[in-house]
Coordinates of C-alpha atoms in Angstrom, one line a residue:
V1 CA 4.8 -3.3 41.3
T2 CA 5.6 -3.0 45.0
E3 CA 3.5 0.1 45.7
G4 CA 0.9 2.3 44.1
E5 CA -1.7 2.0 41.3
S6 CA -1.8 3.4 37.8
G7 CA -2.8 2.8 34.2
I8 CA 0.0 1.6 31.9
D9 CA 0.0 2.3 28.2
E10 CA 1.2 -1.0 26.7
S11 CA 0.2 -0.1 23.1
N12 CA 3.9 0.0 22.1
L13 CA 4.3 -3.7 23.0
T14 CA 0.8 -5.2 22.5
G15 CA -1.1 -2.7 20.3
E16 CA -3.9 -2.6 22.9
A17 CA -5.1 1.0 23.0
K18 CA -6.8 0.9 26.5
P19 CA -4.4 1.5 29.4
V20 CA -4.0 -1.5 31.6
E21 CA -4.5 -1.0 35.3
K22 CA -1.6 -2.1 37.5
R23 CA -1.6 -2.6 41.3
T24 CA 0.7 -4.1 43.9
G25 CA 2.0 -7.5 42.7
A26 CA 1.4 -6.9 39.0
S27 CA 4.2 -7.1 36.5
V28 CA 5.2 -4.2 34.2
S29 CA 7.3 -4.4 31.0
S30 CA 10.1 -2.2 29.9
G31 CA 9.1 0.1 27.0
T32 CA 5.6 0.8 28.4
L33 CA 4.4 4.2 29.6
N34 CA 3.0 5.1 33.0
G35 CA -0.3 6.9 33.1
W36 CA -2.2 8.8 35.8
G37 CA -0.8 7.2 39.0
R38 CA 2.5 6.7 40.8
L39 CA 4.2 3.3 40.9
V40 CA 7.1 1.9 42.8
V41 CA 8.5 -1.1 40.8
R42 CA 11.2 -3.6 41.6
V43 CA 13.4 -4.8 38.7
T44 CA 13.2 -8.6 38.4
K45 CA 15.1 -9.2 35.2
A46 CA 18.5 -8.1 33.8
E47 CA 18.4 -5.7 30.8
K48 CA 19.3 -8.5 28.4
D49 CA 16.2 -10.4 29.5
S50 CA 13.8 -7.5 29.3
A51 CA 10.9 -7.5 26.8
L52 CA 12.4 -4.5 25.0
H53 CA 15.8 -6.2 24.7
R54 CA 14.2 -9.3 23.3
I55 CA 12.4 -7.2 20.7
V56 CA 15.6 -5.5 19.7
A57 CA 17.3 -8.9 19.3
L58 CA 14.4 -10.0 17.1
I59 CA 15.0 -6.9 14.9
R60 CA 18.7 -7.7 14.5
E61 CA 17.9 -11.4 13.7
A62 CA 15.5 -10.3 11.0
Q63 CA 17.8 -7.7 9.5
E64 CA 20.7 -10.1 9.2
S65 CA 18.8 -11.9 6.4
K66 CA 18.8 -8.7 4.2
A67 CA 21.5 -7.8 1.7
P68 CA 21.9 -4.4 0.0
A69 CA 20.5 -4.4 -3.5
Q70 CA 23.0 -2.0 -4.9
R71 CA 26.0 -4.4 -4.5
A72 CA 25.1 -6.5 -7.5
I73 CA 24.7 -3.4 -9.6
D74 CA 28.1 -2.0 -8.5
R75 CA 29.8 -5.3 -9.2
W76 CA 28.3 -5.5 -12.7
G77 CA 29.3 -1.9 -13.4
D78 CA 33.0 -2.7 -12.6
S79 CA 32.9 -5.8 -14.8
Y80 CA 31.4 -3.8 -17.7
A81 CA 34.1 -1.2 -17.4
L82 CA 36.7 -3.9 -17.6
F83 CA 34.9 -5.5 -20.6
T84 CA 35.0 -2.1 -22.4
L85 CA 38.8 -1.7 -21.9
T86 CA 39.4 -5.3 -23.0
A87 CA 37.1 -5.0 -26.1
S88 CA 38.8 -1.8 -27.2
A89 CA 42.3 -3.3 -26.9
A90 CA 41.2 -6.4 -28.7
F91 CA 39.6 -4.3 -31.5
F92 CA 42.9 -2.3 -31.8
G93 CA 44.8 -5.6 -32.2
L94 CA 42.3 -6.9 -34.7
Q95 CA 42.6 -3.8 -36.8
L96 CA 46.4 -4.1 -36.9
W97 CA 46.1 -7.8 -37.9
L98 CA 43.8 -6.8 -40.7
G99 CA 46.5 -4.4 -42.0
R100 CA 45.3 -1.0 -40.9
P101 CA 47.9 1.5 -39.9
A102 CA 48.4 2.0 -36.1
M103 CA 48.0 5.8 -36.3
G104 CA 47.6 8.4 -38.9
G105 CA 43.9 9.4 -39.4
E106 CA 40.3 8.4 -39.0
D107 CA 41.0 5.0 -40.7
S108 CA 43.8 4.1 -38.3
A109 CA 43.5 1.3 -35.8
L110 CA 44.0 3.6 -32.8
Y111 CA 41.4 6.1 -34.0
R112 CA 38.7 3.4 -34.4
A113 CA 39.7 1.7 -31.1
M114 CA 39.4 5.0 -29.3
T115 CA 36.0 5.6 -30.9
L116 CA 34.8 2.2 -29.8
L117 CA 36.1 2.9 -26.2
V118 CA 34.1 6.2 -26.1
V119 CA 30.8 4.6 -27.4
L120 CA 31.1 1.6 -25.0
S121 CA 32.0 3.7 -22.0
P122 CA 29.4 2.9 -19.3
C123 CA 28.6 6.4 -18.2
A124 CA 25.0 6.4 -19.3
L125 CA 24.4 2.9 -18.0
V126 CA 26.0 3.6 -14.6
L127 CA 23.8 6.7 -14.2
S128 CA 20.6 5.0 -15.4
V129 CA 19.8 3.7 -11.9
P130 CA 21.0 6.4 -9.5
S131 CA 19.5 9.3 -11.6
A132 CA 16.0 7.8 -11.2
V133 CA 16.4 6.6 -7.6
L134 CA 17.8 9.9 -6.3
A135 CA 15.0 11.8 -8.0
A136 CA 12.5 9.4 -6.5
I137 CA 14.0 10.0 -3.0
A138 CA 14.0 13.7 -3.5
S139 CA 10.4 13.7 -4.8
G140 CA 9.3 11.5 -1.9
A141 CA 10.7 13.9 0.7
R142 CA 8.6 16.7 -0.8
H143 CA 5.5 14.5 -0.3
G144 CA 6.3 13.6 3.3
I145 CA 7.9 10.2 2.4
L146 CA 11.4 9.4 3.5
F147 CA 13.1 6.6 1.5
R148 CA 16.1 5.4 3.5
G149 CA 18.2 4.5 0.4
G150 CA 17.8 3.3 -3.2
A151 CA 17.2 -0.3 -2.2
A152 CA 13.9 0.7 -0.5
V153 CA 12.8 2.5 -3.7
E154 CA 13.5 -0.6 -5.8
R155 CA 11.9 -3.2 -3.5
L156 CA 8.7 -1.2 -2.9
A157 CA 7.9 -1.4 -6.6
D158 CA 7.7 -5.2 -6.3
V159 CA 5.4 -5.4 -3.3
D160 CA 2.3 -7.5 -3.7
C161 CA 1.2 -7.8 -0.1
V162 CA 1.0 -5.1 2.5
C163 CA 0.6 -5.9 6.2
F164 CA -0.7 -3.2 8.6
D165 CA -0.6 -2.8 12.4
K166 CA -4.0 -1.6 13.7
T167 CA -3.4 0.8 16.6
G168 CA -1.7 4.0 15.4
T169 CA -1.6 2.9 11.8
L170 CA -5.1 2.1 10.6
T171 CA -6.5 3.9 13.6
A172 CA -5.5 7.2 15.1
G173 CA -4.0 5.5 18.2
E174 CA -5.6 8.1 20.5
P175 CA -9.0 7.1 22.1
A176 CA -11.6 9.8 21.1
V177 CA -15.1 10.4 22.4
A178 CA -17.7 8.7 20.1
A179 CA -20.8 9.5 22.2
L180 CA -21.7 11.8 25.2
E181 CA -25.0 10.7 26.7
V182 CA -26.9 12.4 29.6
F183 CA -29.5 10.6 31.7
P184 CA -32.3 11.2 32.2
A185 CA -33.0 12.9 28.9
S186 CA -34.9 15.7 30.7
A187 CA -31.7 16.8 32.5
D188 CA -29.9 20.0 31.7
R189 CA -27.3 18.6 29.2
R190 CA -25.1 21.7 29.1
R191 CA -24.9 21.9 32.9
A192 CA -24.0 18.2 33.2
L193 CA -21.3 18.4 30.4
S194 CA -19.9 21.6 32.0
A195 CA -19.5 19.7 35.3
L196 CA -17.8 16.8 33.5
L197 CA -15.5 19.2 31.6
S198 CA -14.6 21.1 34.8
I199 CA -13.5 18.0 36.7
E200 CA -11.8 16.3 33.7
A201 CA -9.7 19.5 33.1
N202 CA -8.0 18.7 36.4
S203 CA -7.4 15.0 35.6
T204 CA -4.2 13.4 34.3
H205 CA -5.9 10.3 32.9
P206 CA -5.2 9.5 29.2
F207 CA -8.9 9.8 28.3
A208 CA -9.3 13.3 29.9
L209 CA -8.1 15.4 27.0
G210 CA -10.5 13.7 24.6
I211 CA -13.4 14.2 27.0
V212 CA -12.6 17.8 27.6
K213 CA -12.5 18.5 23.8
A214 CA -15.8 16.7 23.2
C215 CA -17.5 18.7 26.0
Q216 CA -16.1 22.0 24.6
D217 CA -17.3 21.1 21.1
E218 CA -20.8 20.9 22.6
G219 CA -20.6 24.3 24.1
A220 CA -19.8 23.3 27.7
T221 CA -17.9 25.8 29.8
T222 CA -15.4 25.4 32.6
Q223 CA -16.8 26.1 36.1
A224 CA -15.0 26.4 39.4
V225 CA -14.2 23.1 41.1
T226 CA -13.7 22.7 44.9
G227 CA -12.9 19.7 47.0
L228 CA -11.1 17.7 44.4
S229 CA -10.2 14.2 45.4
N230 CA -8.5 11.5 43.3
S231 CA -9.0 7.7 43.7
P232 CA -6.2 6.0 41.7
G233 CA -7.6 3.4 39.4
Q234 CA -11.2 4.4 40.0
G235 CA -11.8 8.1 39.3
I236 CA -11.9 11.7 40.5
A237 CA -14.5 13.7 42.4
G238 CA -15.2 17.4 42.9
T239 CA -17.9 19.9 43.8
V240 CA -19.2 22.0 40.9
E241 CA -21.9 24.7 41.5
G242 CA -22.8 23.1 44.9
A243 CA -23.2 19.5 43.5
R244 CA -20.8 16.7 44.3
W245 CA -19.8 15.0 41.0
S246 CA -17.8 11.8 40.6
V247 CA -16.1 10.9 37.3
G248 CA -14.6 7.5 36.5
S249 CA -15.7 3.9 36.2
R250 CA -19.4 3.0 36.5
E251 CA -18.7 1.3 39.8
F252 CA -17.0 4.4 41.2
V253 CA -19.8 6.8 40.3
G254 CA -22.6 4.3 41.0
G255 CA -23.9 4.4 37.4
H256 CA -27.0 2.4 36.5
D257 CA -27.2 -0.2 33.8
L258 CA -28.2 1.7 30.7
P259 CA -28.7 0.9 27.0
G260 CA -25.5 0.7 24.9
A261 CA -24.2 3.8 23.2
P262 CA -24.6 4.0 19.4
V263 CA -21.1 2.6 18.7
A264 CA -20.2 -0.5 16.8
A265 CA -19.8 -3.5 19.1
G266 CA -16.2 -4.2 19.9
A267 CA -15.0 -0.8 18.9
I268 CA -15.4 0.6 22.4
V269 CA -12.2 1.3 24.2
S270 CA -13.7 2.4 27.4
E271 CA -16.5 4.2 29.1
V272 CA -16.1 7.1 31.5
W273 CA -19.1 7.9 33.8
A274 CA -20.0 11.1 35.7
S275 CA -22.8 11.5 38.2
D276 CA -24.0 13.9 40.9
G277 CA -26.5 11.3 42.3
S278 CA -29.4 12.4 40.1
V279 CA -27.9 13.0 36.7
Q280 CA -25.5 10.7 34.9
V281 CA -23.2 11.3 31.9
R282 CA -21.7 8.4 29.9
A283 CA -18.7 9.2 27.6
T284 CA -18.0 6.3 25.2
L285 CA -14.5 6.4 23.8
V286 CA -13.2 4.6 20.7
D287 CA -9.9 4.4 18.9
A288 CA -11.1 6.0 15.7
I289 CA -10.3 4.7 12.3
R290 CA -8.2 7.1 10.2
P291 CA -10.5 8.6 7.5
A292 CA -8.0 7.7 4.8
S293 CA -7.5 4.1 5.8
A294 CA -10.5 2.6 3.9
P295 CA -9.8 4.5 0.7
T296 CA -6.1 3.6 0.9
L297 CA -6.9 -0.1 1.2
A298 CA -9.4 0.1 -1.6
A299 CA -6.8 1.6 -3.8
L300 CA -4.3 -1.1 -3.0
H301 CA -6.9 -3.8 -3.7
H302 CA -7.6 -2.1 -7.1
Q303 CA -3.8 -2.5 -7.9
G304 CA -4.0 -6.2 -7.0
I305 CA -2.1 -5.8 -3.8
R306 CA -3.2 -8.1 -0.9
T307 CA -3.8 -6.5 2.5
V308 CA -3.4 -8.1 6.0
M309 CA -3.9 -6.6 9.5
L310 CA -1.5 -8.0 12.2
T311 CA -2.4 -6.6 15.7
G312 CA -1.7 -7.4 19.3
D313 CA -5.2 -6.0 20.2
R314 CA -8.1 -8.3 21.2
E315 CA -10.1 -10.2 18.7
E316 CA -13.3 -8.1 19.1
A317 CA -11.6 -4.8 18.4
A318 CA -9.6 -6.3 15.5
A319 CA -12.7 -7.7 13.9
V320 CA -14.5 -4.4 14.0
A321 CA -11.5 -2.4 12.6
A322 CA -11.0 -5.0 9.8
Q323 CA -14.7 -4.6 8.8
Q324 CA -14.5 -0.8 8.9
V325 CA -11.4 -0.4 6.8
G326 CA -12.3 -3.3 4.4
I327 CA -9.1 -5.2 4.9
Q328 CA -8.9 -8.7 3.3
S329 CA -7.7 -10.7 6.3
Y330 CA -6.5 -10.1 9.8
R331 CA -4.9 -11.8 12.8
A332 CA -5.4 -10.6 16.4
A333 CA -3.7 -11.0 19.8
L334 CA -0.3 -11.4 18.3
T335 CA 3.0 -11.1 20.1
P336 CA 5.9 -9.3 18.4
D337 CA 7.5 -12.7 17.6
A338 CA 4.2 -14.0 16.2
K339 CA 3.9 -10.9 14.0
M340 CA 7.4 -11.6 12.7
Q341 CA 6.6 -15.2 12.0
A342 CA 3.4 -14.2 10.1
I343 CA 5.5 -11.9 7.9
R344 CA 8.0 -14.7 7.2
K345 CA 5.2 -17.1 6.3
L346 CA 3.8 -14.7 3.7
S347 CA 7.3 -14.3 2.3
A348 CA 7.7 -18.1 2.1
E349 CA 4.5 -18.3 0.1
G350 CA 6.1 -16.1 -2.5
H351 CA 4.8 -12.7 -1.6
V352 CA 7.0 -9.6 -1.6
V353 CA 5.8 -8.2 1.7
A354 CA 5.6 -4.6 3.1
M355 CA 4.8 -4.0 6.7
V356 CA 3.4 -0.7 8.0
G357 CA 3.6 0.0 11.7
D358 CA 4.5 2.4 14.4
G359 CA 5.1 0.7 17.8
V360 CA 7.9 -1.2 19.4
N361 CA 5.8 -4.4 19.0
D362 CA 6.0 -3.8 15.2
A363 CA 9.7 -3.4 15.0
P364 CA 10.6 -7.2 14.6
S365 CA 8.0 -7.6 11.9
L366 CA 9.2 -4.4 10.2
A367 CA 12.7 -5.8 10.1
A368 CA 11.5 -9.2 8.7
A369 CA 9.5 -7.6 5.9
D370 CA 10.9 -7.0 2.4
V371 CA 10.0 -3.3 2.8
A372 CA 9.5 -1.8 6.3
I373 CA 7.3 1.3 6.4
G374 CA 7.1 3.3 9.6
M375 CA 4.6 6.0 10.7
G376 CA 7.0 8.8 11.6
G377 CA 4.7 11.1 13.5
R378 CA 4.0 8.9 16.5
G379 CA 6.3 6.0 15.7
S380 CA 8.7 4.6 18.3
D381 CA 12.4 4.9 17.9
A382 CA 12.7 1.1 17.5
A383 CA 10.1 1.0 14.7
L384 CA 11.6 3.9 12.8
E385 CA 15.1 2.4 13.1
S386 CA 13.7 -0.7 11.4
S387 CA 12.0 1.2 8.6
D388 CA 13.1 1.4 5.0
V389 CA 10.4 4.0 4.3
V390 CA 9.0 6.5 6.8
L391 CA 5.7 8.4 6.3
T392 CA 6.8 11.5 8.2
D393 CA 3.4 13.1 8.7
D394 CA 1.5 9.9 9.7
R395 CA -0.8 10.1 6.7
I396 CA -1.5 6.6 5.6
E397 CA -2.5 7.7 2.1
R398 CA 1.1 8.6 1.5
L399 CA 1.7 4.9 1.1
L400 CA 0.0 5.0 -2.3
T401 CA 2.3 7.9 -3.4
A402 CA 5.3 6.0 -2.2
I403 CA 4.3 2.9 -4.2
D404 CA 3.5 5.1 -7.3
L405 CA 7.0 6.7 -7.0
S406 CA 8.8 3.4 -6.7
Q407 CA 7.0 2.0 -9.7
A408 CA 7.7 5.2 -11.7
A409 CA 11.3 4.9 -10.7
R410 CA 11.4 1.3 -11.9
R411 CA 9.9 2.3 -15.3
A412 CA 12.4 5.1 -15.6
I413 CA 15.3 2.7 -14.8
R414 CA 14.2 0.3 -17.5
V415 CA 13.8 3.0 -20.1
N416 CA 17.3 4.3 -19.1
I417 CA 18.9 0.9 -19.5
V418 CA 17.3 0.5 -22.9
I419 CA 18.5 3.9 -24.0
S420 CA 22.1 3.5 -22.7
V421 CA 22.6 -0.1 -23.9
G422 CA 20.8 0.5 -27.2
A423 CA 22.9 3.6 -28.0
A424 CA 26.1 1.8 -27.1
C425 CA 25.4 -1.3 -29.1
T426 CA 24.2 0.6 -32.1
M427 CA 27.2 2.8 -32.2
A428 CA 29.6 -0.1 -31.5
A429 CA 28.2 -2.0 -34.5
I430 CA 28.7 1.1 -36.7
V431 CA 32.3 1.6 -35.5
I432 CA 33.2 -2.0 -35.9
F433 CA 31.7 -2.7 -39.3
K434 CA 31.8 0.7 -41.0
G435 CA 33.7 3.2 -38.9
A436 CA 32.4 6.5 -37.5
P437 CA 33.9 9.9 -36.6
L438 CA 35.1 10.2 -33.0
T439 CA 33.0 13.3 -32.7
L440 CA 29.8 11.3 -33.5
G441 CA 30.8 8.7 -30.9
V442 CA 31.2 11.5 -28.3
A443 CA 27.9 13.1 -29.3
V444 CA 26.0 9.9 -29.0
H445 CA 27.7 8.9 -25.8
E446 CA 27.2 12.2 -24.1
G447 CA 23.7 12.6 -25.6
S448 CA 22.6 9.3 -24.2
T449 CA 24.0 10.2 -20.8
V450 CA 22.1 13.5 -20.7
I451 CA 18.9 11.8 -21.9
V452 CA 19.2 9.2 -19.2
C453 CA 19.7 11.8 -16.5
L454 CA 16.8 13.9 -17.7
N455 CA 14.5 10.9 -17.8
G456 CA 15.3 10.1 -14.2
L457 CA 14.8 13.8 -13.2
R458 CA 11.2 13.6 -14.5
L459 CA 10.3 12.0 -11.2
L460 CA 10.9 15.3 -9.4
A461 CA 7.7 16.5 -11.0
H462 CA 5.7 13.5 -9.7
R463 CA 2.4 14.4 -8.1
A464 CA 0.8 12.8 -5.0
R465 CA -2.2 10.7 -5.8
R466 CA -5.4 12.7 -5.4
G467 CA -8.9 11.6 -4.3
V468 CA -7.7 9.6 -1.2

């Protein structure tokens, strides 16, 4: 920074919800967002050496270790088709060797070989996987879940460890007012909050919208403000109903040392003060936990799935968030690379790991996970690009529905394989050892194909989990 002062939102890179103040001489990173002030910055590194570019490089490095799951299935299907043709030709030759006529009726070698070819044809087997997977993808879209391909559906069913980012994933990611206090208690609360509302309505600070809403919820009304003056990095001042009010840091407004607000220690993101010299207002802001976070984690624990929180936020905030949501373990103050290494360590321990995140700092760990799950509502482009599954409406409880869908798809696939292979083997044995009409072979073959497709399509009626 060569000129100016401002608050920088670094949550995309670090997970820290509170804007970081930057003044002349401070360094800023690419991928962060400027807040309330004006900055003139000098570029000190080439694009390839920037923090954002390093994160993108980590994403590509992690993604290179992945292979599409469908390749093995496609190769096996090709081999099976070749086996079917070879087996039918060999059976035709065997029938000729046993003395059957080449053609001429149901007992001919050609007729029995053609019947075997029909019953062994891999139509039902080939459709057993895509019918279930495509239905799961379509059903997920109806529930606000975007599966980016069949491999994501298959892998999610095997997940036994889910890692979460904190800011914007388990929490709302938007600091909200937890307490509004007016001192002394005998002061006119509505007048004080109306003054705070009126001045903050003219502020561009990231906390202003939350404070305005909280004041309005308490019945405060907007009053005329004159003589507005802004002190970058400190606060804003203005005259309301003849009184000069200052709003900002405690030092800026001259706030007195007062008892702490009724908010869990460590959960405080910041305090905003207001004073006219005789009356003080303290707004305590927190990054609120999503209401569905704790029930979602409890449901995962009930399924035997391990949960871990990986965050770049400070230790105190991470500890409070972990306690509030009931997560099993957490690590704080992690860089994007450290998050990725933590994911790889869990994978090396034998876990099938899913990572849920939304920020640029989550992108490398998302790419390193077996299943990457992005929060689509406020997620960064880098995070969503790395995601195998996207929760499009940012509802964390959708994760449970996604897991349920993937497990239902796996069960449907297994049933489909049993049906298709069982029908083919049974009819093949009948054709080889006893003989069967071609019409029966066609009926069993087509019937098993239809049954497999219908079994997969059952997933279209899948319902989202209730009670979370």
